[in-house]
Amino acid sequence: MKLSTSPENTSTPFPGITNAMAGFFLLRLSLGINILGHGLVRIGNPGAFADALVQLFANTWIPSPLVRLFALLLPFIELVLGVLLTLGLLTRAALFTGGLVMVSLVFGTALRSDWETLGLQMIYAALYSALMATAHLNRLSLDARWARTRNQPVPASSRNPAPVP
């Protein structure tokens, strides 16, 4: 019997799950929990978070009411995105939306010339982009489970139920 040494074919505790699929799952789950944590921490006192962000942007040309609105919405957006990514639900939409949120954060941070924070945000942007580019590997998720359920053939007995007398 010949054993394959290919990294994709090595035996794993999860038959049918390749290393690439497992890697996607772990990165998606980690990012989801991270973003969920951002939302949970900030949602407890969104006013204080908004006040702090307004002060950070006081020396930019972005109007304070716009900064405040964004800051008040961000914790809720992060919470929803974190839940979706953690569960693997609406994954592509969550990744794309998260990427757009990062674009807005990068834009604002560049206006403030806060290059250290911008570097960290670029790492998040790269994670969103990498996950989006490899979304076809999203097999350990609610999305994949529902796709498998929808593709199951319907038993003949449930297609044409007997008429009720």
Tab-separated table of N, CA and C in Angstrom:
chain	number	residue	atom	x	y	z
A	1	MET	N	0.843	-1.184	0.000
A	1	MET	CA	0.000	0.000	0.000
A	1	MET	C	0.880	1.237	0.000
A	2	LYS	N	0.653	2.147	-0.949
A	2	LYS	CA	1.457	3.354	-1.079
A	2	LYS	C	0.780	4.488	-0.319
A	3	LEU	N	1.527	5.147	0.557
A	3	LEU	CA	1.009	6.278	1.317
A	3	LEU	C	1.391	7.570	0.617
A	4	SER	N	0.434	8.471	0.491
A	4	SER	CA	0.689	9.762	-0.120
A	4	SER	C	1.316	10.695	0.901
A	5	THR	N	2.305	11.461	0.482
A	5	THR	CA	2.934	12.432	1.377
A	5	THR	C	2.507	13.859	1.045
A	6	SER	N	1.569	14.001	0.132
A	6	SER	CA	1.080	15.327	-0.216
A	6	SER	C	0.431	15.968	1.006
A	7	PRO	N	0.731	17.245	1.287
A	7	PRO	CA	0.146	17.897	2.465
A	7	PRO	C	-1.384	17.935	2.410
A	8	GLU	N	-1.957	17.933	1.221
A	8	GLU	CA	-3.413	17.979	1.107
A	8	GLU	C	-4.042	16.614	1.349
A	9	ASN	N	-3.256	15.545	1.273
A	9	ASN	CA	-3.824	14.206	1.400
A	9	ASN	C	-3.433	13.500	2.684
A	10	THR	N	-2.703	14.167	3.550
A	10	THR	CA	-2.332	13.524	4.798
A	10	THR	C	-3.570	13.298	5.639
A	11	SER	N	-3.545	12.260	6.421
A	11	SER	CA	-4.728	11.941	7.221
A	11	SER	C	-4.904	12.990	8.302
A	12	THR	N	-6.128	13.423	8.456
A	12	THR	CA	-6.466	14.419	9.474
A	12	THR	C	-7.630	13.888	10.271
A	13	PRO	N	-7.900	14.475	11.413
A	13	PRO	CA	-9.060	14.027	12.179
A	13	PRO	C	-10.378	14.389	11.492
A	14	PHE	N	-10.309	15.171	10.425
A	14	PHE	CA	-11.505	15.611	9.721
A	14	PHE	C	-11.445	15.141	8.271
A	15	PRO	N	-11.961	13.971	7.992
A	15	PRO	CA	-11.923	13.469	6.605
A	15	PRO	C	-12.646	14.418	5.655
A	16	GLY	N	-12.062	14.613	4.488
A	16	GLY	CA	-12.668	15.476	3.482
A	16	GLY	C	-12.321	16.946	3.643
A	17	ILE	N	-11.608	17.295	4.690
A	17	ILE	CA	-11.213	18.685	4.920
A	17	ILE	C	-9.721	18.799	4.623
A	18	THR	N	-9.389	19.586	3.610
A	18	THR	CA	-7.988	19.766	3.253
A	18	THR	C	-7.311	20.735	4.222
A	19	ASN	N	-6.007	20.766	4.158
A	19	ASN	CA	-5.263	21.722	4.987
A	19	ASN	C	-5.649	23.158	4.638
A	20	ALA	N	-5.880	23.422	3.355
A	20	ALA	CA	-6.270	24.768	2.938
A	20	ALA	C	-7.635	25.140	3.526
A	21	MET	N	-8.576	24.205	3.518
A	21	MET	CA	-9.898	24.469	4.105
A	21	MET	C	-9.779	24.713	5.605
A	22	ALA	N	-8.962	23.914	6.266
A	22	ALA	CA	-8.765	24.095	7.703
A	22	ALA	C	-8.098	25.435	7.992
A	23	GLY	N	-7.128	25.803	7.158
A	23	GLY	CA	-6.465	27.096	7.324
A	23	GLY	C	-7.430	28.254	7.143
A	24	PHE	N	-8.289	28.171	6.126
A	24	PHE	CA	-9.291	29.209	5.917
A	24	PHE	C	-10.202	29.311	7.137
A	25	PHE	N	-10.656	28.158	7.617
A	25	PHE	CA	-11.544	28.121	8.784
A	25	PHE	C	-10.888	28.802	9.990
A	26	LEU	N	-9.642	28.449	10.276
A	26	LEU	CA	-8.961	29.011	11.443
A	26	LEU	C	-8.756	30.519	11.318
A	27	LEU	N	-8.403	30.975	10.122
A	27	LEU	CA	-8.203	32.415	9.927
A	27	LEU	C	-9.534	33.159	9.996
A	28	ARG	N	-10.581	32.599	9.374
A	28	ARG	CA	-11.905	33.225	9.429
A	28	ARG	C	-12.423	33.286	10.861
A	29	LEU	N	-12.259	32.184	11.585
A	29	LEU	CA	-12.711	32.125	12.975
A	29	LEU	C	-11.937	33.118	13.843
A	30	SER	N	-10.639	33.187	13.674
A	30	SER	CA	-9.817	34.125	14.454
A	30	SER	C	-10.193	35.572	14.169
A	31	LEU	N	-10.357	35.914	12.901
A	31	LEU	CA	-10.736	37.279	12.548
A	31	LEU	C	-12.137	37.583	13.075
A	32	GLY	N	-13.043	36.627	12.953
A	32	GLY	CA	-14.402	36.824	13.448
A	32	GLY	C	-14.434	37.098	14.938
A	33	ILE	N	-13.700	36.304	15.709
A	33	ILE	CA	-13.673	36.499	17.161
A	33	ILE	C	-13.015	37.842	17.503
A	34	ASN	N	-11.973	38.204	16.760
A	34	ASN	CA	-11.297	39.481	16.983
A	34	ASN	C	-12.254	40.643	16.749
A	35	ILE	N	-12.948	40.630	15.626
A	35	ILE	CA	-13.864	41.726	15.295
A	35	ILE	C	-15.062	41.725	16.248
A	36	LEU	N	-15.535	40.546	16.614
A	36	LEU	CA	-16.613	40.436	17.600
A	36	LEU	C	-16.177	41.079	18.922
A	37	GLY	N	-14.946	40.818	19.335
A	37	GLY	CA	-14.411	41.426	20.560
A	37	GLY	C	-14.357	42.938	20.470
A	38	HIS	N	-13.938	43.460	19.307
A	38	HIS	CA	-13.946	44.919	19.125
A	38	HIS	C	-15.347	45.474	19.360
A	39	GLY	N	-16.331	44.835	18.748
A	39	GLY	CA	-17.705	45.311	18.886
A	39	GLY	C	-18.219	45.209	20.307
A	40	LEU	N	-17.951	44.073	20.965
A	40	LEU	CA	-18.447	43.871	22.331
A	40	LEU	C	-17.866	44.885	23.305
A	41	VAL	N	-16.585	45.169	23.176
A	41	VAL	CA	-15.931	46.114	24.087
A	41	VAL	C	-16.475	47.526	23.878
A	42	ARG	N	-16.699	47.890	22.633
A	42	ARG	CA	-17.122	49.265	22.334
A	42	ARG	C	-18.619	49.478	22.515
A	43	ILE	N	-19.396	48.421	22.374
A	43	ILE	CA	-20.851	48.586	22.403
A	43	ILE	C	-21.359	48.882	23.816
A	44	GLY	N	-20.556	48.570	24.824
A	44	GLY	CA	-20.956	48.841	26.206
A	44	GLY	C	-21.121	50.315	26.500
A	45	ASN	N	-20.340	51.147	25.833
A	45	ASN	CA	-20.430	52.590	26.033
A	45	ASN	C	-20.113	53.288	24.706
A	46	PRO	N	-21.041	53.205	23.745
A	46	PRO	CA	-20.752	53.777	22.427
A	46	PRO	C	-20.527	55.286	22.457
A	47	GLY	N	-21.157	55.982	23.405
A	47	GLY	CA	-20.970	57.435	23.504
A	47	GLY	C	-19.536	57.804	23.835
A	48	ALA	N	-18.938	57.072	24.760
A	48	ALA	CA	-17.543	57.353	25.138
A	48	ALA	C	-16.606	57.058	23.969
A	49	PHE	N	-16.869	55.962	23.256
A	49	PHE	CA	-16.055	55.629	22.079
A	49	PHE	C	-16.196	56.732	21.032
A	50	ALA	N	-17.432	57.189	20.799
A	50	ALA	CA	-17.663	58.247	19.810
A	50	ALA	C	-16.966	59.540	20.217
A	51	ASP	N	-17.055	59.895	21.499
A	51	ASP	CA	-16.394	61.117	21.981
A	51	ASP	C	-14.884	61.050	21.750
A	52	ALA	N	-14.293	59.904	22.038
A	52	ALA	CA	-12.849	59.741	21.862
A	52	ALA	C	-12.463	59.860	20.389
A	53	LEU	N	-13.274	59.274	19.508
A	53	LEU	CA	-12.969	59.340	18.082
A	53	LEU	C	-13.133	60.759	17.542
A	54	VAL	N	-14.137	61.461	18.010
A	54	VAL	CA	-14.337	62.854	17.587
A	54	VAL	C	-13.109	63.679	17.969
A	55	GLN	N	-12.585	63.468	19.163
A	55	GLN	CA	-11.375	64.199	19.585
A	55	GLN	C	-10.173	63.855	18.708
A	56	LEU	N	-10.044	62.565	18.359
A	56	LEU	CA	-8.926	62.148	17.499
A	56	LEU	C	-8.970	62.832	16.134
A	57	PHE	N	-10.184	63.084	15.641
A	57	PHE	CA	-10.343	63.652	14.305
A	57	PHE	C	-10.580	65.159	14.322
A	58	ALA	N	-10.400	65.787	15.465
A	58	ALA	CA	-10.657	67.228	15.596
A	58	ALA	C	-9.786	68.053	14.653
A	59	ASN	N	-8.575	67.598	14.356
A	59	ASN	CA	-7.660	68.362	13.502
A	59	ASN	C	-7.701	67.927	12.046
A	60	THR	N	-8.748	67.233	11.637
A	60	THR	CA	-8.918	66.860	10.229
A	60	THR	C	-10.081	67.642	9.653
A	61	TRP	N	-10.259	67.548	8.365
A	61	TRP	CA	-11.350	68.279	7.716
A	61	TRP	C	-12.684	67.519	7.750
A	62	ILE	N	-12.711	66.325	8.340
A	62	ILE	CA	-13.964	65.565	8.425
A	62	ILE	C	-14.838	66.197	9.508
A	63	PRO	N	-16.082	66.527	9.180
A	63	PRO	CA	-16.961	67.171	10.167
A	63	PRO	C	-17.196	66.265	11.382
A	64	SER	N	-17.175	66.854	12.555
A	64	SER	CA	-17.362	66.104	13.805
A	64	SER	C	-18.662	65.301	13.829
A	65	PRO	N	-19.793	65.830	13.328
A	65	PRO	CA	-21.020	65.016	13.345
A	65	PRO	C	-20.885	63.733	12.511
A	66	LEU	N	-20.137	63.812	11.413
A	66	LEU	CA	-19.924	62.619	10.580
A	66	LEU	C	-19.036	61.602	11.312
A	67	VAL	N	-18.005	62.079	11.962
A	67	VAL	CA	-17.127	61.202	12.752
A	67	VAL	C	-17.940	60.550	13.867
A	68	ARG	N	-18.759	61.328	14.529
A	68	ARG	CA	-19.572	60.799	15.636
A	68	ARG	C	-20.550	59.738	15.139
A	69	LEU	N	-21.216	59.984	14.029
A	69	LEU	CA	-22.154	59.005	13.470
A	69	LEU	C	-21.432	57.701	13.144
A	70	PHE	N	-20.290	57.814	12.478
A	70	PHE	CA	-19.502	56.630	12.147
A	70	PHE	C	-19.097	55.880	13.421
A	71	ALA	N	-18.648	56.622	14.414
A	71	ALA	CA	-18.196	56.010	15.667
A	71	ALA	C	-19.339	55.339	16.424
A	72	LEU	N	-20.530	55.882	16.324
A	72	LEU	CA	-21.683	55.273	16.990
A	72	LEU	C	-22.140	54.004	16.273
A	73	LEU	N	-21.987	53.967	14.958
A	73	LEU	CA	-22.391	52.798	14.170
A	73	LEU	C	-21.343	51.680	14.193
A	74	LEU	N	-20.074	52.051	14.281
A	74	LEU	CA	-18.991	51.074	14.154
A	74	LEU	C	-19.093	49.898	15.125
A	75	PRO	N	-19.350	50.094	16.409
A	75	PRO	CA	-19.432	48.934	17.301
A	75	PRO	C	-20.517	47.934	16.892
A	76	PHE	N	-21.644	48.431	16.409
A	76	PHE	CA	-22.727	47.542	15.980
A	76	PHE	C	-22.343	46.796	14.701
A	77	ILE	N	-21.688	47.504	13.788
A	77	ILE	CA	-21.213	46.874	12.554
A	77	ILE	C	-20.193	45.794	12.891
A	78	GLU	N	-19.253	46.115	13.779
A	78	GLU	CA	-18.237	45.137	14.179
A	78	GLU	C	-18.877	43.925	14.853
A	79	LEU	N	-19.856	44.155	15.687
A	79	LEU	CA	-20.541	43.064	16.377
A	79	LEU	C	-21.197	42.124	15.365
A	80	VAL	N	-21.928	42.674	14.421
A	80	VAL	CA	-22.612	41.866	13.409
A	80	VAL	C	-21.596	41.131	12.536
A	81	LEU	N	-20.572	41.845	12.059
A	81	LEU	CA	-19.553	41.206	11.226
A	81	LEU	C	-18.829	40.103	11.988
A	82	GLY	N	-18.529	40.353	13.255
A	82	GLY	CA	-17.857	39.344	14.064
A	82	GLY	C	-18.684	38.086	14.225
A	83	VAL	N	-19.969	38.236	14.470
A	83	VAL	CA	-20.857	37.070	14.597
A	83	VAL	C	-20.925	36.316	13.276
A	84	LEU	N	-21.127	37.049	12.172
A	84	LEU	CA	-21.238	36.402	10.866
A	84	LEU	C	-19.964	35.640	10.502
A	85	LEU	N	-18.811	36.256	10.729
A	85	LEU	CA	-17.548	35.598	10.388
A	85	LEU	C	-17.279	34.405	11.300
A	86	THR	N	-17.582	34.553	12.568
A	86	THR	CA	-17.360	33.461	13.515
A	86	THR	C	-18.200	32.241	13.128
A	87	LEU	N	-19.446	32.467	12.739
A	87	LEU	CA	-20.334	31.369	12.364
A	87	LEU	C	-20.133	30.905	10.925
A	88	GLY	N	-19.513	31.742	10.108
A	88	GLY	CA	-19.395	31.407	8.697
A	88	GLY	C	-20.736	31.569	7.997
A	89	LEU	N	-21.438	32.616	8.336
A	89	LEU	CA	-22.762	32.894	7.787
A	89	LEU	C	-22.682	34.154	6.936
A	90	LEU	N	-23.170	34.078	5.700
A	90	LEU	CA	-23.051	35.202	4.760
A	90	LEU	C	-21.599	35.653	4.688
A	91	THR	N	-20.713	34.688	4.613
A	91	THR	CA	-19.276	34.946	4.758
A	91	THR	C	-18.742	35.930	3.732
A	92	ARG	N	-19.074	35.740	2.455
A	92	ARG	CA	-18.527	36.636	1.427
A	92	ARG	C	-19.013	38.072	1.645
A	93	ALA	N	-20.281	38.236	1.967
A	93	ALA	CA	-20.811	39.581	2.223
A	93	ALA	C	-20.145	40.193	3.453
A	94	ALA	N	-19.945	39.391	4.496
A	94	ALA	CA	-19.303	39.890	5.716
A	94	ALA	C	-17.852	40.275	5.441
A	95	LEU	N	-17.148	39.477	4.659
A	95	LEU	CA	-15.753	39.791	4.329
A	95	LEU	C	-15.670	41.077	3.502
A	96	PHE	N	-16.540	41.198	2.516
A	96	PHE	CA	-16.514	42.389	1.672
A	96	PHE	C	-16.876	43.632	2.485
A	97	THR	N	-17.900	43.533	3.305
A	97	THR	CA	-18.302	44.664	4.148
A	97	THR	C	-17.191	45.023	5.126
A	98	GLY	N	-16.587	44.004	5.752
A	98	GLY	CA	-15.469	44.257	6.658
A	98	GLY	C	-14.309	44.932	5.944
A	99	GLY	N	-14.052	44.522	4.708
A	99	GLY	CA	-13.000	45.161	3.919
A	99	GLY	C	-13.310	46.624	3.647
A	100	LEU	N	-14.582	46.924	3.350
A	100	LEU	CA	-14.980	48.318	3.126
A	100	LEU	C	-14.859	49.143	4.406
A	101	VAL	N	-15.185	48.540	5.538
A	101	VAL	CA	-15.001	49.232	6.820
A	101	VAL	C	-13.520	49.557	7.007
A	102	MET	N	-12.664	48.606	6.671
A	102	MET	CA	-11.222	48.845	6.803
A	102	MET	C	-10.766	49.966	5.877
A	103	VAL	N	-11.316	50.019	4.665
A	103	VAL	CA	-10.964	51.105	3.737
A	103	VAL	C	-11.305	52.453	4.368
A	104	SER	N	-12.478	52.554	4.982
A	104	SER	CA	-12.861	53.826	5.614
A	104	SER	C	-11.957	54.151	6.801
A	105	LEU	N	-11.586	53.118	7.584
A	105	LEU	CA	-10.685	53.359	8.717
A	105	LEU	C	-9.294	53.774	8.240
A	106	VAL	N	-8.811	53.135	7.185
A	106	VAL	CA	-7.502	53.484	6.622
A	106	VAL	C	-7.526	54.926	6.121
A	107	PHE	N	-8.589	55.309	5.444
A	107	PHE	CA	-8.710	56.681	4.940
A	107	PHE	C	-8.638	57.690	6.091
A	108	GLY	N	-9.437	57.461	7.119
A	108	GLY	CA	-9.450	58.383	8.256
A	108	GLY	C	-8.124	58.426	8.987
A	109	THR	N	-7.516	57.269	9.159
A	109	THR	CA	-6.234	57.211	9.869
A	109	THR	C	-5.131	57.885	9.063
A	110	ALA	N	-5.180	57.777	7.742
A	110	ALA	CA	-4.200	58.465	6.891
A	110	ALA	C	-4.370	59.982	7.012
A	111	LEU	N	-5.608	60.456	7.109
A	111	LEU	CA	-5.836	61.897	7.296
A	111	LEU	C	-5.209	62.395	8.593
A	112	ARG	N	-5.199	61.521	9.595
A	112	ARG	CA	-4.619	61.883	10.892
A	112	ARG	C	-3.106	61.684	10.916
A	113	SER	N	-2.554	61.116	9.855
A	113	SER	CA	-1.115	60.806	9.764
A	113	SER	C	-0.657	59.906	10.903
A	114	ASP	N	-1.513	58.973	11.309
A	114	ASP	CA	-1.176	58.011	12.362
A	114	ASP	C	-0.700	56.725	11.686
A	115	TRP	N	0.563	56.736	11.273
A	115	TRP	CA	1.088	55.668	10.427
A	115	TRP	C	1.218	54.340	11.161
A	116	GLU	N	1.450	54.369	12.452
A	116	GLU	CA	1.542	53.120	13.213
A	116	GLU	C	0.189	52.396	13.225
A	117	THR	N	-0.867	53.120	13.534
A	117	THR	CA	-2.211	52.533	13.522
A	117	THR	C	-2.584	52.108	12.111
A	118	LEU	N	-2.209	52.918	11.123
A	118	LEU	CA	-2.518	52.588	9.741
A	118	LEU	C	-1.867	51.269	9.348
A	119	GLY	N	-0.664	51.016	9.822
A	119	GLY	CA	0.007	49.747	9.541
A	119	GLY	C	-0.778	48.561	10.083
A	120	LEU	N	-1.298	48.701	11.287
A	120	LEU	CA	-2.119	47.633	11.869
A	120	LEU	C	-3.403	47.444	11.068
A	121	GLN	N	-3.996	48.556	10.646
A	121	GLN	CA	-5.219	48.453	9.846
A	121	GLN	C	-4.949	47.782	8.500
A	122	MET	N	-3.775	48.003	7.949
A	122	MET	CA	-3.419	47.355	6.687
A	122	MET	C	-3.310	45.837	6.869
A	123	ILE	N	-2.898	45.396	8.043
A	123	ILE	CA	-2.862	43.956	8.320
A	123	ILE	C	-4.289	43.400	8.304
A	124	TYR	N	-5.221	44.103	8.936
A	124	TYR	CA	-6.627	43.680	8.892
A	124	TYR	C	-7.141	43.662	7.454
A	125	ALA	N	-6.808	44.715	6.689
A	125	ALA	CA	-7.243	44.778	5.291
A	125	ALA	C	-6.681	43.590	4.507
A	126	ALA	N	-5.437	43.225	4.779
A	126	ALA	CA	-4.834	42.074	4.097
A	126	ALA	C	-5.530	40.773	4.487
A	127	LEU	N	-5.906	40.643	5.759
A	127	LEU	CA	-6.624	39.443	6.196
A	127	LEU	C	-7.982	39.334	5.511
A	128	TYR	N	-8.725	40.441	5.474
A	128	TYR	CA	-10.017	40.428	4.782
A	128	TYR	C	-9.822	40.060	3.308
A	129	SER	N	-8.811	40.647	2.674
A	129	SER	CA	-8.562	40.386	1.255
A	129	SER	C	-8.156	38.938	1.015
A	130	ALA	N	-7.282	38.407	1.855
A	130	ALA	CA	-6.847	37.014	1.697
A	130	ALA	C	-8.023	36.052	1.876
A	131	LEU	N	-8.861	36.314	2.862
A	131	LEU	CA	-10.022	35.454	3.068
A	131	LEU	C	-11.008	35.580	1.908
A	132	MET	N	-11.188	36.781	1.398
A	132	MET	CA	-12.094	36.979	0.261
A	132	MET	C	-11.566	36.235	-0.966
A	133	ALA	N	-10.257	36.303	-1.178
A	133	ALA	CA	-9.659	35.648	-2.342
A	133	ALA	C	-9.715	34.124	-2.248
A	134	THR	N	-9.817	33.600	-1.043
A	134	THR	CA	-9.843	32.139	-0.855
A	134	THR	C	-11.192	31.665	-0.321
A	135	ALA	N	-12.233	32.448	-0.550
A	135	ALA	CA	-13.560	32.121	-0.016
A	135	ALA	C	-14.078	30.779	-0.520
A	136	HIS	N	-13.559	30.283	-1.634
A	136	HIS	CA	-13.980	28.966	-2.134
A	136	HIS	C	-13.580	27.839	-1.177
A	137	LEU	N	-12.728	28.126	-0.223
A	137	LEU	CA	-12.300	27.133	0.766
A	137	LEU	C	-13.193	27.110	2.005
A	138	ASN	N	-14.240	27.902	2.006
A	138	ASN	CA	-15.109	28.061	3.175
A	138	ASN	C	-16.042	26.846	3.332
A	139	ARG	N	-15.506	25.736	3.787
A	139	ARG	CA	-16.294	24.509	3.909
A	139	ARG	C	-16.761	24.222	5.326
A	140	LEU	N	-16.097	24.792	6.313
A	140	LEU	CA	-16.486	24.592	7.713
A	140	LEU	C	-17.243	25.828	8.166
A	141	SER	N	-18.510	25.912	7.750
A	141	SER	CA	-19.297	27.116	8.001
A	141	SER	C	-20.773	26.799	7.870
A	142	LEU	N	-21.594	27.703	8.381
A	142	LEU	CA	-23.035	27.568	8.177
A	142	LEU	C	-23.388	27.730	6.705
A	143	ASP	N	-22.659	28.592	5.994
A	143	ASP	CA	-22.901	28.750	4.559
A	143	ASP	C	-22.772	27.420	3.833
A	144	ALA	N	-21.685	26.704	4.103
A	144	ALA	CA	-21.451	25.421	3.435
A	144	ALA	C	-22.481	24.382	3.859
A	145	ARG	N	-22.842	24.400	5.121
A	145	ARG	CA	-23.848	23.443	5.607
A	145	ARG	C	-25.183	23.657	4.906
A	146	TRP	N	-25.593	24.919	4.789
A	146	TRP	CA	-26.855	25.218	4.116
A	146	TRP	C	-26.787	24.882	2.641
A	147	ALA	N	-25.629	25.108	2.021
A	147	ALA	CA	-25.478	24.763	0.604
A	147	ALA	C	-25.619	23.255	0.410
A	148	ARG	N	-25.039	22.479	1.320
A	148	ARG	CA	-25.171	21.016	1.227
A	148	ARG	C	-26.622	20.600	1.436
A	149	THR	N	-27.312	21.236	2.358
A	149	THR	CA	-28.715	20.911	2.642
A	149	THR	C	-29.597	21.225	1.440
A	150	ARG	N	-29.357	22.353	0.792
A	150	ARG	CA	-30.159	22.741	-0.377
A	150	ARG	C	-29.937	21.798	-1.549
A	151	ASN	N	-28.748	21.214	-1.635
A	151	ASN	CA	-28.438	20.323	-2.754
A	151	ASN	C	-28.881	18.892	-2.519
A	152	GLN	N	-29.409	18.593	-1.344
A	152	GLN	CA	-29.896	17.243	-1.063
A	152	GLN	C	-31.174	17.004	-1.848
A	153	PRO	N	-31.295	15.845	-2.489
A	153	PRO	CA	-32.543	15.550	-3.192
A	153	PRO	C	-33.676	15.365	-2.191
A	154	VAL	N	-34.838	15.827	-2.574
A	154	VAL	CA	-36.014	15.694	-1.720
A	154	VAL	C	-36.581	14.295	-1.921
A	155	PRO	N	-36.827	13.550	-0.823
A	155	PRO	CA	-37.390	12.204	-0.977
A	155	PRO	C	-38.718	12.250	-1.721
A	156	ALA	N	-38.985	11.223	-2.528
A	156	ALA	CA	-40.204	11.171	-3.336
A	156	ALA	C	-41.451	11.279	-2.470
A	157	SER	N	-41.416	10.708	-1.291
A	157	SER	CA	-42.601	10.740	-0.430
A	157	SER	C	-42.958	12.142	0.032
A	158	SER	N	-41.985	13.043	0.104
A	158	SER	CA	-42.301	14.402	0.563
A	158	SER	C	-42.556	15.347	-0.601
A	159	ARG	N	-42.237	14.914	-1.840
A	159	ARG	CA	-42.504	15.763	-3.007
A	159	ARG	C	-43.991	15.815	-3.315
A	160	ASN	N	-44.644	14.681	-3.268
A	160	ASN	CA	-46.066	14.588	-3.577
A	160	ASN	C	-46.793	13.944	-2.404
A	161	PRO	N	-47.053	14.719	-1.374
A	161	PRO	CA	-47.721	14.114	-0.234
A	161	PRO	C	-49.136	13.625	-0.619
A	162	ALA	N	-49.569	12.646	0.096
A	162	ALA	CA	-50.906	12.086	-0.161
A	162	ALA	C	-51.957	13.155	0.132
A	163	PRO	N	-53.017	13.209	-0.691
A	163	PRO	CA	-54.053	14.210	-0.448
A	163	PRO	C	-54.749	13.956	0.879
A	164	VAL	N	-55.117	15.027	1.530
A	164	VAL	CA	-55.811	14.917	2.803
A	164	VAL	C	-57.300	14.693	2.497
A	165	PRO	N	-57.897	13.620	3.084
A	165	PRO	CA	-59.312	13.341	2.783
A	165	PRO	C	-60.243	14.342	3.400
